[in-house]
mmCIF file of C-alpha atoms in Angstrom:
data_model
loop_
_atom_site.group_PDB
_atom_site.id
_atom_site.type_symbol
_atom_site.label_atom_id
_atom_site.label_comp_id
_atom_site.label_asym_id
_atom_site.label_seq_id
_atom_site.Cartn_x
_atom_site.Cartn_y
_atom_site.Cartn_z
ATOM 1 C CA UNK A 163 -50.752 -208.980 14.072
ATOM 2 C CA UNK A 164 -47.630 -210.984 14.573
ATOM 3 C CA UNK A 165 -47.995 -211.255 18.468
ATOM 4 C CA UNK A 166 -51.632 -212.315 18.191
ATOM 5 C CA UNK A 167 -50.670 -215.299 16.118
ATOM 6 C CA UNK A 168 -48.070 -216.744 18.541
ATOM 7 C CA UNK A 169 -50.450 -219.046 20.274
ATOM 8 C CA UNK A 170 -51.861 -220.653 17.049
ATOM 9 C CA UNK A 171 -48.223 -220.782 15.413
ATOM 10 C CA UNK A 172 -46.901 -222.600 18.527
ATOM 11 C CA UNK A 173 -50.030 -224.654 19.413
ATOM 12 C CA UNK A 174 -48.089 -227.577 20.724
ATOM 13 C CA UNK A 175 -46.872 -225.403 23.577
ATOM 14 C CA UNK A 176 -50.317 -223.715 24.252
ATOM 15 C CA UNK A 177 -52.020 -224.411 27.562
ATOM 16 C CA UNK A 178 -55.301 -222.999 29.103
ATOM 17 C CA UNK A 179 -55.289 -222.522 32.895
ATOM 18 C CA UNK A 180 -58.594 -220.943 33.719
ATOM 19 C CA UNK A 181 -59.188 -217.526 32.225
ATOM 20 C CA UNK A 182 -55.454 -217.260 31.172
ATOM 21 C CA UNK A 183 -53.831 -218.876 28.314
ATOM 22 C CA UNK A 184 -50.058 -219.641 28.226
ATOM 23 C CA UNK A 185 -47.762 -220.534 25.306
ATOM 24 C CA UNK A 186 -44.157 -221.586 25.514
ATOM 25 C CA UNK A 187 -41.707 -221.961 22.696
ATOM 26 C CA UNK A 188 -37.982 -221.330 21.857
ATOM 27 C CA UNK A 189 -37.581 -217.618 21.621
ATOM 28 C CA UNK A 190 -35.759 -217.700 18.246
ATOM 29 C CA UNK A 191 -38.428 -219.939 16.723
ATOM 30 C CA UNK A 192 -41.154 -217.433 17.814
ATOM 31 C CA UNK A 193 -39.506 -214.421 16.284
ATOM 32 C CA UNK A 194 -37.155 -215.434 13.597
ATOM 33 C CA UNK A 195 -39.429 -214.395 10.733
ATOM 34 C CA UNK A 196 -40.551 -211.103 12.226
ATOM 35 C CA UNK A 197 -37.646 -208.911 10.926
ATOM 36 C CA UNK A 198 -38.208 -210.409 7.369
ATOM 37 C CA UNK A 199 -41.888 -209.513 7.596
ATOM 38 C CA UNK A 200 -41.222 -206.097 8.693
ATOM 39 C CA UNK A 201 -38.579 -205.167 6.062
ATOM 40 C CA UNK A 202 -40.037 -206.923 3.213
ATOM 41 C CA UNK A 203 -43.432 -205.333 3.734
ATOM 42 C CA UNK A 204 -41.884 -201.765 3.500
ATOM 43 C CA UNK A 205 -40.275 -202.606 0.238
ATOM 44 C CA UNK A 206 -42.811 -204.876 -1.397
ATOM 45 C CA UNK A 207 -46.048 -203.618 0.217
ATOM 46 C CA UNK A 208 -48.736 -205.976 1.503
ATOM 47 C CA UNK A 209 -47.665 -209.612 0.674
ATOM 48 C CA UNK A 210 -49.487 -212.754 0.063
ATOM 49 C CA UNK A 211 -48.920 -215.717 2.269
ATOM 50 C CA UNK A 212 -47.199 -217.633 -0.721
ATOM 51 C CA UNK A 213 -44.936 -214.667 -1.328
ATOM 52 C CA UNK A 214 -43.879 -214.604 2.296
ATOM 53 C CA UNK A 215 -43.206 -218.358 2.275
ATOM 54 C CA UNK A 216 -41.147 -218.015 -0.981
ATOM 55 C CA UNK A 217 -39.065 -215.188 0.502
ATOM 56 C CA UNK A 218 -38.390 -217.233 3.753
ATOM 57 C CA UNK A 219 -37.092 -220.024 1.650
ATOM 58 C CA UNK A 220 -34.752 -217.544 -0.140
ATOM 59 C CA UNK A 221 -33.790 -216.117 3.107
ATOM 60 C CA UNK A 222 -32.659 -219.431 4.549
ATOM 61 C CA UNK A 223 -30.522 -220.106 1.410
ATOM 62 C CA UNK A 224 -28.955 -216.760 1.778
ATOM 63 C CA UNK A 225 -28.308 -217.272 5.485
ATOM 64 C CA UNK A 226 -26.508 -220.486 4.620
ATOM 65 C CA UNK A 227 -24.124 -218.526 2.262
ATOM 66 C CA UNK A 228 -23.575 -215.766 4.783
ATOM 67 C CA UNK A 229 -20.624 -217.558 6.743
ATOM 68 C CA UNK A 230 -18.602 -217.648 3.530
ATOM 69 C CA UNK A 231 -18.723 -213.947 3.338
ATOM 70 C CA UNK A 232 -17.394 -213.727 6.916
ATOM 71 C CA UNK A 233 -14.583 -216.201 6.022
ATOM 72 C CA UNK A 234 -13.504 -213.921 3.165
ATOM 73 C CA UNK A 235 -10.208 -215.091 1.418
ATOM 74 C CA UNK A 236 -11.162 -216.925 -1.740
ATOM 75 C CA UNK A 237 -14.808 -216.235 -1.345
ATOM 76 C CA UNK A 238 -14.212 -212.593 -2.360
ATOM 77 C CA UNK A 239 -12.740 -213.214 -5.752
ATOM 78 C CA UNK A 240 -14.116 -214.839 -8.914
ATOM 79 C CA UNK A 241 -11.246 -217.401 -8.932
ATOM 80 C CA UNK A 242 -12.595 -218.699 -5.645
ATOM 81 C CA UNK A 243 -15.138 -220.617 -7.671
ATOM 82 C CA UNK A 244 -12.082 -223.071 -8.520
ATOM 83 C CA UNK A 245 -11.543 -223.458 -4.806
ATOM 84 C CA UNK A 246 -15.047 -224.239 -3.645
ATOM 85 C CA UNK A 247 -17.205 -225.145 -6.573
ATOM 86 C CA UNK A 248 -20.177 -226.324 -4.523
ATOM 87 C CA UNK A 249 -20.567 -223.062 -2.533
ATOM 88 C CA UNK A 250 -20.206 -220.979 -5.716
ATOM 89 C CA UNK A 251 -22.870 -223.160 -7.240
ATOM 90 C CA UNK A 252 -25.247 -222.515 -4.367
ATOM 91 C CA UNK A 253 -24.430 -218.700 -4.778
ATOM 92 C CA UNK A 254 -25.259 -218.686 -8.459
ATOM 93 C CA UNK A 255 -28.552 -220.660 -7.779
ATOM 94 C CA UNK A 256 -29.564 -218.176 -5.058
ATOM 95 C CA UNK A 257 -28.896 -215.107 -7.541
ATOM 96 C CA UNK A 258 -31.030 -216.526 -10.105
ATOM 97 C CA UNK A 259 -33.817 -217.284 -7.744
ATOM 98 C CA UNK A 260 -33.485 -213.809 -6.162
ATOM 99 C CA UNK A 261 -33.858 -212.197 -9.479
ATOM 100 C CA UNK A 262 -36.880 -214.274 -10.545
ATOM 101 C CA UNK A 263 -38.547 -213.639 -7.164
ATOM 102 C CA UNK A 264 -38.304 -209.945 -7.369
ATOM 103 C CA UNK A 265 -39.381 -209.967 -11.201
ATOM 104 C CA UNK A 266 -42.560 -211.812 -10.058
ATOM 105 C CA UNK A 267 -43.339 -209.436 -7.248
ATOM 106 C CA UNK A 268 -42.830 -206.291 -9.503
ATOM 107 C CA UNK A 269 -45.102 -207.952 -12.175
ATOM 108 C CA UNK A 270 -47.793 -208.587 -9.699
ATOM 109 C CA UNK A 271 -47.643 -205.041 -8.043
ATOM 110 C CA UNK A 272 -47.686 -203.395 -11.687
ATOM 111 C CA UNK A 273 -50.663 -205.404 -12.601
ATOM 112 C CA UNK A 274 -52.562 -204.281 -9.587
ATOM 113 C CA UNK A 275 -51.482 -200.570 -10.061
ATOM 114 C CA UNK A 276 -49.525 -200.520 -6.814
ATOM 115 C CA UNK A 277 -46.491 -198.209 -6.713
ATOM 116 C CA UNK A 278 -44.470 -199.833 -3.939
ATOM 117 C CA UNK A 279 -40.837 -198.987 -3.469
ATOM 118 C CA UNK A 280 -39.525 -202.022 -5.398
ATOM 119 C CA UNK A 281 -41.571 -200.855 -8.353
ATOM 120 C CA UNK A 282 -39.850 -197.504 -8.240
ATOM 121 C CA UNK A 283 -36.445 -199.103 -7.950
ATOM 122 C CA UNK A 284 -37.246 -201.357 -11.033
ATOM 123 C CA UNK A 285 -38.358 -198.209 -12.818
ATOM 124 C CA UNK A 286 -34.993 -196.623 -12.222
ATOM 125 C CA UNK A 287 -33.180 -199.770 -13.530
ATOM 126 C CA UNK A 288 -35.392 -199.906 -16.654
ATOM 127 C CA UNK A 289 -34.529 -196.183 -17.252
ATOM 128 C CA UNK A 290 -30.837 -196.969 -17.093
ATOM 129 C CA UNK A 291 -30.183 -195.177 -13.896
ATOM 130 C CA UNK A 292 -28.840 -198.182 -12.026
ATOM 131 C CA UNK A 293 -27.436 -201.588 -13.267
ATOM 132 C CA UNK A 294 -29.141 -204.828 -12.708
ATOM 133 C CA UNK A 295 -26.452 -205.768 -10.342
ATOM 134 C CA UNK A 296 -26.867 -202.625 -8.302
ATOM 135 C CA UNK A 297 -30.564 -203.350 -8.181
ATOM 136 C CA UNK A 298 -30.318 -207.033 -6.948
ATOM 137 C CA UNK A 299 -27.554 -206.238 -4.509
ATOM 138 C CA UNK A 300 -29.497 -203.260 -3.068
ATOM 139 C CA UNK A 301 -32.660 -205.310 -2.569
ATOM 140 C CA UNK A 302 -30.624 -208.244 -1.134
ATOM 141 C CA UNK A 303 -28.849 -205.893 1.360
ATOM 142 C CA UNK A 304 -32.021 -203.948 2.458
ATOM 143 C CA UNK A 305 -34.196 -206.997 2.900
ATOM 144 C CA UNK A 306 -32.005 -209.761 3.932
ATOM 145 C CA UNK A 307 -28.675 -208.709 5.191
ATOM 146 C CA UNK A 308 -29.654 -207.704 8.894
ATOM 147 C CA UNK A 309 -32.158 -210.705 9.578
ATOM 148 C CA UNK A 310 -29.755 -212.336 12.082
ATOM 149 C CA UNK A 311 -28.909 -208.908 13.712
ATOM 150 C CA UNK A 312 -32.455 -208.199 14.325
ATOM 151 C CA UNK A 313 -33.307 -211.644 15.569
ATOM 152 C CA UNK A 314 -30.184 -211.258 17.955
ATOM 153 C CA UNK A 315 -31.527 -208.139 19.309
ATOM 154 C CA UNK A 316 -35.082 -209.379 19.826
ATOM 155 C CA UNK A 317 -34.129 -212.607 21.514
ATOM 156 C CA UNK A 318 -31.809 -210.908 23.840
ATOM 157 C CA UNK A 319 -34.242 -208.230 24.656
ATOM 158 C CA UNK A 320 -36.971 -210.498 25.374
ATOM 159 C CA UNK A 321 -34.682 -212.697 27.611
ATOM 160 C CA UNK A 322 -33.359 -209.803 29.587
ATOM 161 C CA UNK A 323 -36.994 -208.164 30.140
ATOM 162 C CA UNK A 324 -38.326 -211.807 31.088
ATOM 163 C CA UNK A 325 -35.666 -212.178 33.688
ATOM 164 C CA UNK A 326 -35.982 -208.793 35.184
ATOM 165 C CA UNK A 327 -39.540 -208.512 36.701
ATOM 166 C CA UNK A 328 -39.184 -204.912 37.831
ATOM 167 C CA UNK A 329 -38.197 -203.708 34.359
ATOM 168 C CA UNK A 330 -40.960 -205.788 32.718
ATOM 169 C CA UNK A 331 -43.655 -204.302 35.032
ATOM 170 C CA UNK A 332 -42.246 -200.764 34.377
ATOM 171 C CA UNK A 333 -42.394 -201.414 30.607
ATOM 172 C CA UNK A 334 -45.935 -202.863 30.808
ATOM 173 C CA UNK A 335 -47.167 -199.813 32.811
ATOM 174 C CA UNK A 336 -45.516 -197.406 30.362
ATOM 175 C CA UNK A 337 -46.859 -199.187 27.290
ATOM 176 C CA UNK A 338 -50.411 -199.242 28.725
ATOM 177 C CA UNK A 339 -50.205 -195.397 29.481
ATOM 178 C CA UNK A 340 -49.007 -194.641 25.903
ATOM 179 C CA UNK A 341 -51.231 -197.152 24.018
ATOM 180 C CA UNK A 342 -53.493 -194.392 22.538
ATOM 181 C CA UNK A 343 -50.431 -192.611 20.994
ATOM 182 C CA UNK A 344 -48.481 -195.700 20.189
ATOM 183 C CA UNK A 345 -46.586 -194.464 17.051
ATOM 184 C CA UNK A 346 -45.450 -191.222 18.823
ATOM 185 C CA UNK A 347 -44.435 -193.436 21.779
ATOM 186 C CA UNK A 348 -42.319 -195.792 19.651
ATOM 187 C CA UNK A 349 -40.563 -193.148 17.971
ATOM 188 C CA UNK A 350 -39.430 -191.354 21.258
ATOM 189 C CA UNK A 351 -36.016 -191.801 22.717
ATOM 190 C CA UNK A 352 -36.644 -190.831 26.165
ATOM 191 C CA UNK A 353 -38.726 -193.671 27.245
ATOM 192 C CA UNK A 354 -38.198 -196.840 29.350
ATOM 193 C CA UNK A 355 -38.877 -198.945 26.091
ATOM 194 C CA UNK A 356 -35.880 -197.154 24.253
ATOM 195 C CA UNK A 357 -33.629 -197.354 27.164
ATOM 196 C CA UNK A 358 -34.266 -201.224 27.418
ATOM 197 C CA UNK A 359 -33.494 -201.454 23.662
ATOM 198 C CA UNK A 360 -30.292 -199.591 24.112
ATOM 199 C CA UNK A 361 -29.234 -201.512 27.287
ATOM 200 C CA UNK A 362 -29.833 -204.773 25.334
ATOM 201 C CA UNK A 363 -27.492 -203.860 22.582
ATOM 202 C CA UNK A 364 -25.015 -202.454 25.031
ATOM 203 C CA UNK A 365 -24.680 -205.792 26.668
ATOM 204 C CA UNK A 366 -25.180 -207.900 23.532
ATOM 205 C CA UNK A 367 -23.816 -205.871 20.598
ATOM 206 C CA UNK A 368 -24.289 -207.702 17.205
ATOM 207 C CA UNK A 369 -20.537 -207.800 16.669
ATOM 208 C CA UNK A 370 -18.075 -207.864 19.422
ATOM 209 C CA UNK A 371 -15.274 -206.495 16.996
ATOM 210 C CA UNK A 372 -15.698 -204.014 14.208
ATOM 211 C CA UNK A 373 -14.678 -204.661 10.673
ATOM 212 C CA UNK A 374 -10.948 -204.174 10.514
ATOM 213 C CA UNK A 375 -9.846 -200.792 9.124
ATOM 214 C CA UNK A 376 -6.631 -199.184 8.317
ATOM 215 C CA UNK A 377 -5.243 -195.631 7.774
ATOM 216 C CA UNK A 378 -2.729 -194.482 5.212
ATOM 217 C CA UNK A 379 -1.154 -192.189 7.801
ATOM 218 C CA UNK A 380 0.216 -192.453 11.336
ATOM 219 C CA UNK A 381 -2.453 -192.448 14.161
ATOM 220 C CA UNK A 382 -1.761 -191.252 17.729
ATOM 221 C CA UNK A 383 -3.952 -193.023 20.374
ATOM 222 C CA UNK A 384 -2.916 -191.219 23.688
ATOM 223 C CA UNK A 385 0.737 -191.534 22.835
ATOM 224 C CA UNK A 386 0.595 -194.945 21.085
ATOM 225 C CA UNK A 387 1.655 -194.512 17.537
ATOM 226 C CA UNK A 388 0.175 -196.926 14.962
ATOM 227 C CA UNK A 389 1.959 -197.229 11.807
ATOM 228 C CA UNK A 390 0.422 -196.619 8.381
ATOM 229 C CA UNK A 391 -1.757 -199.430 6.803
ATOM 230 C CA UNK A 392 -1.989 -201.256 10.209
ATOM 231 C CA UNK A 393 -5.136 -203.122 10.527
ATOM 232 C CA UNK A 394 -7.040 -202.069 13.632
ATOM 233 C CA UNK A 395 -9.945 -203.863 15.283
ATOM 234 C CA UNK A 396 -11.992 -202.512 18.131
ATOM 235 C CA UNK A 397 -13.038 -204.557 21.072
ATOM 236 C CA UNK A 398 -16.672 -203.545 21.318
ATOM 237 C CA UNK A 399 -17.222 -205.253 24.782
ATOM 238 C CA UNK A 400 -14.215 -203.261 26.003
ATOM 239 C CA UNK A 401 -16.281 -200.104 25.270
ATOM 240 C CA UNK A 402 -19.798 -201.239 26.164
ATOM 241 C CA UNK A 403 -19.089 -203.411 29.085
ATOM 242 C CA UNK A 404 -15.581 -203.475 30.518
ATOM 243 C CA UNK A 405 -15.604 -199.610 30.819
ATOM 244 C CA UNK A 406 -15.456 -197.715 34.159
ATOM 245 C CA UNK A 407 -18.083 -195.254 32.567
ATOM 246 C CA UNK A 408 -20.841 -197.810 33.022
ATOM 247 C CA UNK A 409 -20.081 -198.208 36.746
ATOM 248 C CA UNK A 410 -19.596 -201.318 38.903
ATOM 249 C CA UNK A 411 -22.681 -203.031 37.658
ATOM 250 C CA UNK A 412 -21.751 -202.867 33.884
ATOM 251 C CA UNK A 413 -22.569 -206.425 33.309
ATOM 252 C CA UNK A 414 -26.085 -206.170 34.631
ATOM 253 C CA UNK A 415 -29.175 -205.215 32.645
ATOM 254 C CA UNK A 416 -30.269 -201.854 34.052
ATOM 255 C CA UNK A 417 -32.083 -199.689 31.447
ATOM 256 C CA UNK A 418 -32.322 -196.821 33.835
ATOM 257 C CA UNK A 419 -28.639 -196.099 33.438
ATOM 258 C CA UNK A 420 -29.497 -194.261 30.199
ATOM 259 C CA UNK A 421 -31.880 -191.822 31.807
ATOM 260 C CA UNK A 422 -29.274 -188.997 32.082
ATOM 261 C CA UNK A 423 -27.490 -189.872 28.715
ATOM 262 C CA UNK A 424 -29.293 -188.622 25.762
ATOM 263 C CA UNK A 425 -27.402 -188.938 22.503
ATOM 264 C CA UNK A 426 -30.464 -188.105 20.436
ATOM 265 C CA UNK A 427 -30.786 -184.705 22.116
ATOM 266 C CA UNK A 428 -27.860 -183.860 19.692
ATOM 267 C CA UNK A 429 -30.033 -184.639 16.692
ATOM 268 C CA UNK A 430 -32.878 -182.563 18.240
ATOM 269 C CA UNK A 431 -30.786 -179.546 19.230
ATOM 270 C CA UNK A 432 -28.092 -179.237 16.578
ATOM 271 C CA UNK A 433 -30.413 -178.262 13.772
ATOM 272 C CA UNK A 434 -31.905 -175.597 15.896
ATOM 273 C CA UNK A 435 -28.520 -174.233 16.817
ATOM 274 C CA UNK A 436 -27.569 -174.009 13.084
ATOM 275 C CA UNK A 437 -30.833 -172.159 12.557
ATOM 276 C CA UNK A 438 -30.010 -169.578 15.466
ATOM 277 C CA UNK A 439 -26.619 -169.053 14.058
ATOM 278 C CA UNK A 440 -27.886 -168.482 10.528
ATOM 279 C CA UNK A 441 -27.247 -164.920 8.987
ATOM 280 C CA UNK A 442 -30.724 -165.577 7.194
ATOM 281 C CA UNK A 443 -32.267 -165.232 10.649
ATOM 282 C CA UNK A 444 -30.739 -161.981 12.053
ATOM 283 C CA UNK A 445 -33.327 -161.797 14.798
ATOM 284 C CA UNK A 446 -31.572 -164.866 16.396
ATOM 285 C CA UNK A 447 -28.032 -164.287 15.298
ATOM 286 C CA UNK A 448 -25.704 -164.305 18.425
ATOM 287 C CA UNK A 449 -24.659 -160.795 17.772
ATOM 288 C CA UNK A 450 -28.357 -159.779 18.039
ATOM 289 C CA UNK A 451 -28.993 -161.804 21.343
ATOM 290 C CA UNK A 452 -28.896 -160.484 24.887
ATOM 291 C CA UNK A 453 -25.942 -161.646 27.069
ATOM 292 C CA UNK A 454 -28.271 -163.816 29.106
ATOM 293 C CA UNK A 455 -29.681 -165.556 26.002
ATOM 294 C CA UNK A 456 -26.145 -166.044 24.653
ATOM 295 C CA UNK A 457 -25.010 -167.607 27.937
ATOM 296 C CA UNK A 458 -28.042 -169.814 27.997
ATOM 297 C CA UNK A 459 -27.430 -171.002 24.460
ATOM 298 C CA UNK A 460 -23.810 -171.637 25.170
ATOM 299 C CA UNK A 461 -24.652 -173.636 28.313
ATOM 300 C CA UNK A 462 -27.082 -175.849 26.393
ATOM 301 C CA UNK A 463 -24.623 -176.274 23.628
ATOM 302 C CA UNK A 464 -21.951 -177.615 25.962
ATOM 303 C CA UNK A 465 -24.378 -179.947 27.644
ATOM 304 C CA UNK A 466 -25.540 -181.309 24.322
ATOM 305 C CA UNK A 467 -21.862 -181.744 23.321
ATOM 306 C CA UNK A 468 -21.237 -183.537 26.565
ATOM 307 C CA UNK A 469 -23.963 -185.983 25.916
ATOM 308 C CA UNK A 470 -22.665 -186.708 22.432
ATOM 309 C CA UNK A 471 -19.093 -187.367 23.561
ATOM 310 C CA UNK A 472 -20.238 -189.517 26.462
ATOM 311 C CA UNK A 473 -21.870 -191.997 24.040
ATOM 312 C CA UNK A 474 -19.649 -191.487 21.282
ATOM 313 C CA UNK A 475 -16.578 -192.959 23.205
ATOM 314 C CA UNK A 476 -18.455 -195.083 25.587
ATOM 315 C CA UNK A 477 -20.843 -197.267 23.572
ATOM 316 C CA UNK A 478 -20.573 -198.901 20.045
ATOM 317 C CA UNK A 479 -23.703 -200.445 18.732
ATOM 318 C CA UNK A 480 -24.277 -199.729 15.029
ATOM 319 C CA UNK A 481 -20.644 -199.273 13.996
ATOM 320 C CA UNK A 482 -18.595 -196.173 13.685
ATOM 321 C CA UNK A 483 -18.680 -192.831 11.646
ATOM 322 C CA UNK A 484 -19.737 -193.035 8.101
ATOM 323 C CA UNK A 485 -19.761 -196.800 8.257
ATOM 324 C CA UNK A 486 -22.791 -196.883 10.752
ATOM 325 C CA UNK A 487 -25.502 -199.244 9.642
ATOM 326 C CA UNK A 488 -28.290 -197.362 7.867
ATOM 327 C CA UNK A 489 -30.685 -200.196 8.921
ATOM 328 C CA UNK A 490 -30.516 -199.198 12.518
ATOM 329 C CA UNK A 491 -33.583 -196.888 12.197
ATOM 330 C CA UNK A 492 -35.938 -199.677 10.899
ATOM 331 C CA UNK A 493 -34.453 -202.046 13.413
ATOM 332 C CA UNK A 494 -34.974 -199.820 16.397
ATOM 333 C CA UNK A 495 -38.568 -199.007 15.447
ATOM 334 C CA UNK A 496 -39.523 -202.497 14.420
ATOM 335 C CA UNK A 497 -38.098 -204.141 17.565
ATOM 336 C CA UNK A 498 -39.643 -201.487 19.916
ATOM 337 C CA UNK A 499 -43.054 -201.917 18.094
ATOM 338 C CA UNK A 500 -42.702 -205.770 18.723
ATOM 339 C CA UNK A 501 -41.931 -205.353 22.327
ATOM 340 C CA UNK A 502 -44.799 -202.902 22.851
ATOM 341 C CA UNK A 503 -47.348 -205.251 21.288
ATOM 342 C CA UNK A 504 -45.801 -208.372 23.123
ATOM 343 C CA UNK A 505 -45.828 -206.674 26.555
ATOM 344 C CA UNK A 506 -49.251 -205.220 26.114
ATOM 345 C CA UNK A 507 -50.668 -208.757 25.706
ATOM 346 C CA UNK A 508 -48.421 -210.992 27.758
ATOM 347 C CA UNK A 509 -46.376 -211.527 30.863
ATOM 348 C CA UNK A 510 -43.025 -213.152 29.855
ATOM 349 C CA UNK A 511 -41.055 -215.688 31.688
ATOM 350 C CA UNK A 512 -37.852 -217.735 30.932
ATOM 351 C CA UNK A 513 -38.685 -221.509 31.437
ATOM 352 C CA UNK A 514 -35.238 -222.788 30.955
ATOM 353 C CA UNK A 515 -31.940 -222.092 28.984
ATOM 354 C CA UNK A 516 -31.586 -224.757 26.229
ATOM 355 C CA UNK A 517 -28.961 -227.277 26.688
ATOM 356 C CA UNK A 518 -29.598 -229.673 23.854
ATOM 357 C CA UNK A 519 -28.825 -228.959 20.369
ATOM 358 C CA UNK A 520 -31.293 -231.215 18.585
ATOM 359 C CA UNK A 521 -33.174 -230.145 15.468
ATOM 360 C CA UNK A 522 -30.927 -227.118 15.037
ATOM 361 C CA UNK A 523 -29.702 -227.764 11.595
ATOM 362 C CA UNK A 524 -31.177 -224.489 10.412
ATOM 363 C CA UNK A 525 -28.923 -222.579 12.692
ATOM 364 C CA UNK A 526 -25.539 -223.894 11.559
ATOM 365 C CA UNK A 527 -25.274 -220.727 9.424
ATOM 366 C CA UNK A 528 -25.674 -218.306 12.386
ATOM 367 C CA UNK A 529 -22.646 -216.147 12.862
ATOM 368 C CA UNK A 530 -24.281 -213.810 15.266
ATOM 369 C CA UNK A 531 -25.261 -215.572 18.617
ATOM 370 C CA UNK A 532 -28.859 -215.562 19.792
ATOM 371 C CA UNK A 533 -30.457 -215.967 23.168
ATOM 372 C CA UNK A 534 -31.179 -219.600 23.143
ATOM 373 C CA UNK A 535 -33.986 -219.940 25.818
ATOM 374 C CA UNK A 536 -37.463 -221.260 26.001
ATOM 375 C CA UNK A 537 -40.034 -218.452 27.108
ATOM 376 C CA UNK A 538 -43.584 -218.683 28.314
ATOM 377 C CA UNK A 539 -45.988 -216.128 27.471
ATOM 378 C CA UNK A 540 -49.088 -215.723 29.750
ATOM 379 C CA UNK A 541 -52.036 -213.576 28.838
ATOM 380 C CA UNK A 542 -52.428 -210.558 31.048
ATOM 381 C CA UNK A 543 -55.646 -210.053 33.142
ATOM 382 C CA UNK A 544 -56.822 -207.154 31.029
ATOM 383 C CA UNK A 545 -56.097 -208.819 27.657
ATOM 384 C CA UNK A 546 -58.105 -211.678 26.082
ATOM 385 C CA UNK A 547 -56.377 -213.998 23.681
ATOM 386 C CA UNK A 548 -57.939 -215.726 20.781
#
C-alpha cells in the first residue's frame, strides 16, 4: 500500500522514538507519483515496477511540455515548429515513446490473457472504430493530463489538515469508525472526509481563472451587456473565497461549512423525481397522489433545487457546464482514499514551509501551485509501522 511504503521511500527522514516512528519529507515528493499509480492501474491493470518506472519517466517529459500548451500561440499550430524547433522535437520524441510504451503494455497484457481497458481500446483501434491519433491522445489525456491537478489537491489537503488539529482528530475518529466499510465510506458525500476535500478545493482551486470562452450572441449579466464574441474569464477565487455566501471566515479552512450544503443530493433525488413523474408509473404520477404527498414532494424538490443553485453559483472547482472535468470522479475517490489510509496510520504535522528552492529543477514545469511544506508523519498509538 502506498502509505505503508512512505517510511522506507523516505528513509533519510525516518526516526524511531520509543514505540513510535516518525518520517518527514517534502509533501510533494511524498505524493507526486500517487495520482499516476492510481489512474494507470485502472487503465493498464496491475503493473510491474519497471512499467511504473518507465511511465514516470514519460510523465516527467510530458509535464515539461505542458507549459507550452498553456502559452498557446504558435504552439497550437503546425507552423509553430519553425518558431521553436527544440520544443517540437521534444514533443515528437515524447509522442513516439508514448506510442511504443502503450504498444509494449498491450502486448504484455494480451500475452497473459488479461483484458484490461487499454486492451479493449486497442481492439477498437484495430477494428477501425477509432484512429491512432484518437487512441494516443485519449490515453494521454486519461492517464497524464491531471497529474499536477491531483498533486495540487493532495498537498493542499494534507497541509490544511495537518495545520488544523481539530479537523484532523475528527477525521481520524470518523475514519476509524468507518474502516470496516471503507469503500462505502469513501464514496459517500455526507462525511467529514468529503467536506474536507471540498473545502480544500474551495480555497485552492486548480485554476484561479477558467479557460476563456465567448458567445456569438449578446449576454446580459444583471444589466451588463456583453458584446458577441467577447472573451470572458471567470475569477474563480471571487466565487469560492471573496464571496459573502461563505461568511466572514471565507479564507479559513472550515470543512463543517458544507454540512448544510449538499449538491449531490440533486444527483440522488432528481432521478427519483423523474421516476415519480413518469407516465409509466401511474401509481406514483402526481395526478394519482394525495394532496399531502404532492405538497411533500414539491417541498423536497424546492429544497433540492435550492441546494443545487447555492453551489452552482457560489463554488467553481471542476469547471463549468458541459466542460466540467470528467476526471473529477477518479480524483475525488483517489484522494479521499489516500487521506483515509494516511490518517488511519499517522498523525500529521507541518514542520516548516520551505523557503529554499534548491534541487527543484523537476518542478520548473509546474503550472499549478502545490503546497510547498515539509510534513512529519508520526505513527498512531493503535497502528504499528513496518
